[in-house]
């Protein structure tokens, strides 16, 4: 049996790696992938507690989060395509239209 | 045996996740993200979430990552457009804050673990299977389940509108 805490620390580590990537990368697509990594860290956390308390609620939550992630990916990638069409770049530093 | 599998899979997961953020080429990043997602599906299996493991591979590693790769290929980035970070200060503070967050999460988990009861719940034989998840989705969680269909419809319309030629 694997102790519960190992899963929790692992999910914290995955979440931190996602945050790190989001902070240091400037490529829009890679930043978007880092958001997926963070979502997965949280998913692992929820599934671990679903098993710990023998309750399906956590797993249902993960199921719904995956649906939201799919919707988010579709809209976000469409925004990236629209941005690339206008600016010919995939760098967040070029996203400065709203900057005063 | 289970611990051995956990060890190998978690090492794959962490290494693949790190490679996602250090690769220059977004295509390689996406491929490593697929590896990380598959490793996580195995962790779900270890946690008795069989249905979620299958969904993870089909929806996440299958559908969403194909969409990612499709968009990366569509954008057709040149080498100098990969966007590598020349800012030293930003990288320094990014690493600093990520490590701070990791330590903080570790402390919070450690404190939280001492508070939860250590009683062992007995698991259903079908815990996390298709039948039990489906029953929960169509009884207790019927409204959220139906709302996700509206969400997907909105996302579909939004993606089509955003990707039109003239925005």
XYZ file of C-alpha atoms in Angstrom:
267
model
C 0.000 0.000 0.000
C 1.199 3.471 -0.862
C 0.690 6.027 1.913
C -1.864 8.700 1.186
C 0.574 11.518 1.865
C 2.825 10.459 -1.043
C 0.031 11.128 -3.518
C -0.696 14.490 -1.911
C 2.933 15.607 -2.015
C 3.212 14.412 -5.607
C 0.177 16.457 -6.623
C 1.626 19.494 -4.847
C 4.853 19.003 -6.772
C 3.023 18.770 -10.113
C 1.068 21.926 -9.297
C 4.281 23.783 -8.438
C 5.940 22.678 -11.669
C 2.933 24.055 -13.537
C 3.199 27.370 -11.709
C 6.940 27.517 -12.381
C 6.412 26.960 -16.089
C 3.690 29.568 -16.184
C 5.978 32.123 -14.560
C 9.162 31.572 -16.575
C 7.878 30.781 -20.075
C 6.810 33.445 -22.552
C 5.343 31.201 -25.212
C 1.536 31.296 -25.147
C 1.123 27.644 -26.055
C 3.538 26.398 -23.399
C 1.876 28.604 -20.790
C -1.430 27.055 -21.763
C 0.045 23.580 -21.293
C 1.234 24.618 -17.843
C -2.371 25.429 -16.943
C -3.269 21.870 -17.910
C -0.456 20.630 -15.649
C -1.854 22.610 -12.721
C -5.335 21.227 -13.368
C -3.889 17.738 -13.294
C -2.147 18.339 -9.989
C -5.469 19.331 -8.447
C -7.230 16.361 -10.066
C -4.781 13.950 -8.460
C -5.464 15.572 -5.088
C -9.224 15.115 -5.479
C -8.948 11.491 -6.576
C -6.689 10.721 -3.610
C -9.232 12.066 -1.132
C -12.059 10.301 -2.954
C -10.325 7.049 -2.123
C -9.420 8.101 1.401
C -13.026 8.877 2.344
C -14.510 6.186 0.102
C -16.768 8.788 -1.491
C -17.398 9.271 -5.193
C -17.842 13.045 -4.914
C -14.161 13.729 -5.605
C -14.188 11.612 -8.730
C -17.325 13.338 -10.048
C -15.569 16.645 -9.489
C -12.583 15.466 -11.506
C -14.931 14.381 -14.281
C -16.503 17.847 -14.378
C -13.081 19.526 -14.250
C -12.027 17.526 -17.311
C -15.110 18.778 -19.181
C -14.304 22.350 -18.221
C -10.686 21.810 -19.294
C -11.852 20.614 -22.710
C -14.070 23.691 -23.148
C -11.268 25.934 -21.925
C -8.765 24.391 -24.335
C -11.111 24.876 -27.300
C -11.807 28.558 -26.557
C -8.246 29.357 -25.440
C -6.664 27.862 -28.541
C -9.148 29.767 -30.721
C -8.052 32.975 -28.974
C -4.390 32.063 -29.584
C -5.119 31.511 -33.291
C -6.927 34.860 -33.533
C -4.011 36.539 -31.750
C -1.456 34.912 -34.014
C -3.393 35.989 -37.095
C -3.258 39.615 -36.002
C 0.238 39.850 -34.527
C 2.147 37.000 -36.215
C 3.590 36.017 -32.865
C 2.967 33.576 -30.028
C 4.773 35.549 -27.362
C 2.818 36.965 -24.428
C 4.959 40.098 -24.425
C 3.224 41.083 -27.686
C -0.166 40.953 -25.971
C -0.017 44.607 -25.010
C -3.015 46.144 -26.770
C -4.763 46.938 -23.494
C -1.610 48.346 -21.910
C -1.780 52.017 -21.214
C 4.438 -4.275 -5.709
C 1.974 -1.395 -5.730
C 4.570 0.846 -4.147
C 7.072 -0.101 -6.838
C 4.616 0.842 -9.592
C 3.829 4.095 -7.804
C 7.521 4.948 -7.558
C 8.250 4.363 -11.255
C 5.106 6.126 -12.464
C 5.610 9.149 -10.226
C 9.217 9.519 -11.410
C 7.987 9.428 -15.026
C 5.280 11.964 -14.179
C 7.637 14.439 -12.518
C 10.378 14.131 -15.151
C 7.884 14.518 -18.011
C 6.324 17.546 -16.315
C 9.710 19.211 -15.909
C 10.574 18.461 -19.531
C 7.311 20.130 -20.597
C 8.484 23.451 -19.221
C 12.145 23.329 -20.237
C 11.747 22.288 -23.862
C 12.145 25.077 -26.403
C 9.990 23.493 -29.052
C 6.241 23.532 -28.231
C 5.668 20.293 -30.162
C 8.124 18.436 -27.909
C 6.493 20.031 -24.865
C 3.100 18.771 -25.988
C 4.437 15.242 -26.500
C 5.935 15.211 -23.002
C 2.639 16.491 -21.624
C 0.940 13.490 -23.217
C 3.443 11.233 -21.431
C 2.696 12.984 -18.133
C -1.057 12.585 -18.633
C -0.705 8.876 -19.363
C 1.439 8.429 -16.230
C -1.254 10.148 -14.248
C -3.866 7.775 -15.683
C -1.869 4.912 -14.145
C -1.924 6.720 -10.789
C -5.710 6.937 -11.113
C -5.786 3.185 -11.606
C -3.785 2.735 -8.395
C -6.386 4.900 -6.632
C -9.329 2.743 -7.786
C -10.535 5.367 -10.281
C -10.784 3.116 -13.318
C -13.364 5.195 -15.169
C -11.359 8.382 -14.715
C -8.184 6.659 -15.923
C -9.887 5.742 -19.198
C -11.429 9.210 -19.552
C -8.032 10.782 -18.838
C -6.451 8.925 -21.743
C -9.344 9.346 -24.181
C -10.311 12.947 -23.468
C -7.108 14.496 -22.147
C -4.274 12.669 -23.856
C -6.441 11.984 -26.890
C -8.764 14.854 -27.708
C -7.315 17.884 -25.926
C -3.671 17.197 -26.748
C -4.499 16.495 -30.397
C -6.174 19.906 -30.458
C -3.003 21.404 -28.979
C -0.729 19.726 -31.509
C -3.081 20.718 -34.315
C -2.921 24.374 -33.295
C 0.878 24.287 -32.878
C 1.237 22.896 -36.388
C -1.313 25.399 -37.699
C 0.589 28.362 -36.294
C 3.749 27.166 -38.037
C 6.167 28.949 -35.710
C 9.659 29.690 -36.887
C 12.609 28.896 -34.651
C 13.014 32.469 -33.470
C 9.335 32.658 -32.588
C 9.481 29.941 -29.951
C 9.958 32.770 -27.521
C 12.829 32.094 -25.263
C 13.063 34.088 -22.179
C 15.962 36.447 -22.069
C 14.879 38.055 -18.841
C 17.075 36.848 -16.014
C 15.132 38.621 -13.255
C 11.849 37.105 -14.301
C 13.294 33.617 -14.321
C 14.953 34.131 -10.935
C 11.740 35.320 -9.282
C 9.700 32.646 -11.039
C 11.889 29.875 -9.630
C 11.951 31.539 -6.212
C 8.181 31.829 -5.988
C 7.599 28.334 -7.323
C 9.898 26.894 -4.647
C 8.153 29.005 -2.002
C 4.790 27.701 -3.193
C 6.075 24.111 -3.094
C 7.321 24.507 0.489
C 4.069 26.153 1.484
C 1.984 23.380 -0.071
C 4.140 20.790 1.679
C 3.653 22.429 5.066
C -0.099 22.802 4.546
C -0.460 19.167 3.484
C 1.622 18.054 6.460
C -0.538 20.040 8.904
C -3.755 18.983 7.179
C -2.843 15.295 7.281
C -2.551 15.334 11.066
C -6.122 16.675 11.286
C -7.979 14.150 9.151
C -9.231 10.994 10.892
C -7.151 7.903 10.263
C -10.158 5.573 10.081
C -10.066 3.224 7.130
C -13.228 3.179 5.037
C -14.006 -0.040 3.256
C -14.163 0.369 -0.500
C -16.962 -0.935 -2.686
C -15.819 -3.542 -5.183
C -17.171 -1.245 -7.907
C -15.747 1.947 -6.430
C -14.843 4.326 -9.260
C -16.179 2.002 -11.928
C -18.451 2.997 -14.787
C -21.579 1.804 -13.011
C -21.102 3.685 -9.754
C -19.936 6.890 -11.453
C -22.840 6.755 -13.883
C -25.336 6.248 -11.080
C -23.926 9.214 -9.161
C -23.901 11.404 -12.277
C -27.535 10.718 -13.128
C -28.927 11.047 -9.607
C -27.044 13.363 -7.234
C -25.169 15.296 -9.901
C -27.794 15.485 -12.626
C -27.907 19.292 -12.780
C -24.119 19.846 -13.033
C -23.968 17.051 -15.583
C -26.614 18.692 -17.767
C -24.956 22.075 -17.337
C -21.688 20.720 -18.726
C -23.505 19.985 -21.984
C -24.520 23.669 -22.162
C -20.922 24.634 -21.362
C -19.596 22.476 -24.193
C -22.119 23.993 -26.598
C -21.073 27.509 -25.592
C -17.399 26.584 -25.971
C -18.077 25.174 -29.434
C -19.898 28.326 -30.586
C -17.216 30.510 -28.996
C -14.384 28.642 -30.706
C -16.089 28.927 -34.108
C -16.750 32.653 -33.686
C -13.211 33.374 -32.452
C -11.561 31.433 -35.248
C -13.460 33.251 -38.007
C -11.408 35.103 -40.575
C -12.714 38.565 -39.749
C -12.876 39.065 -36.017
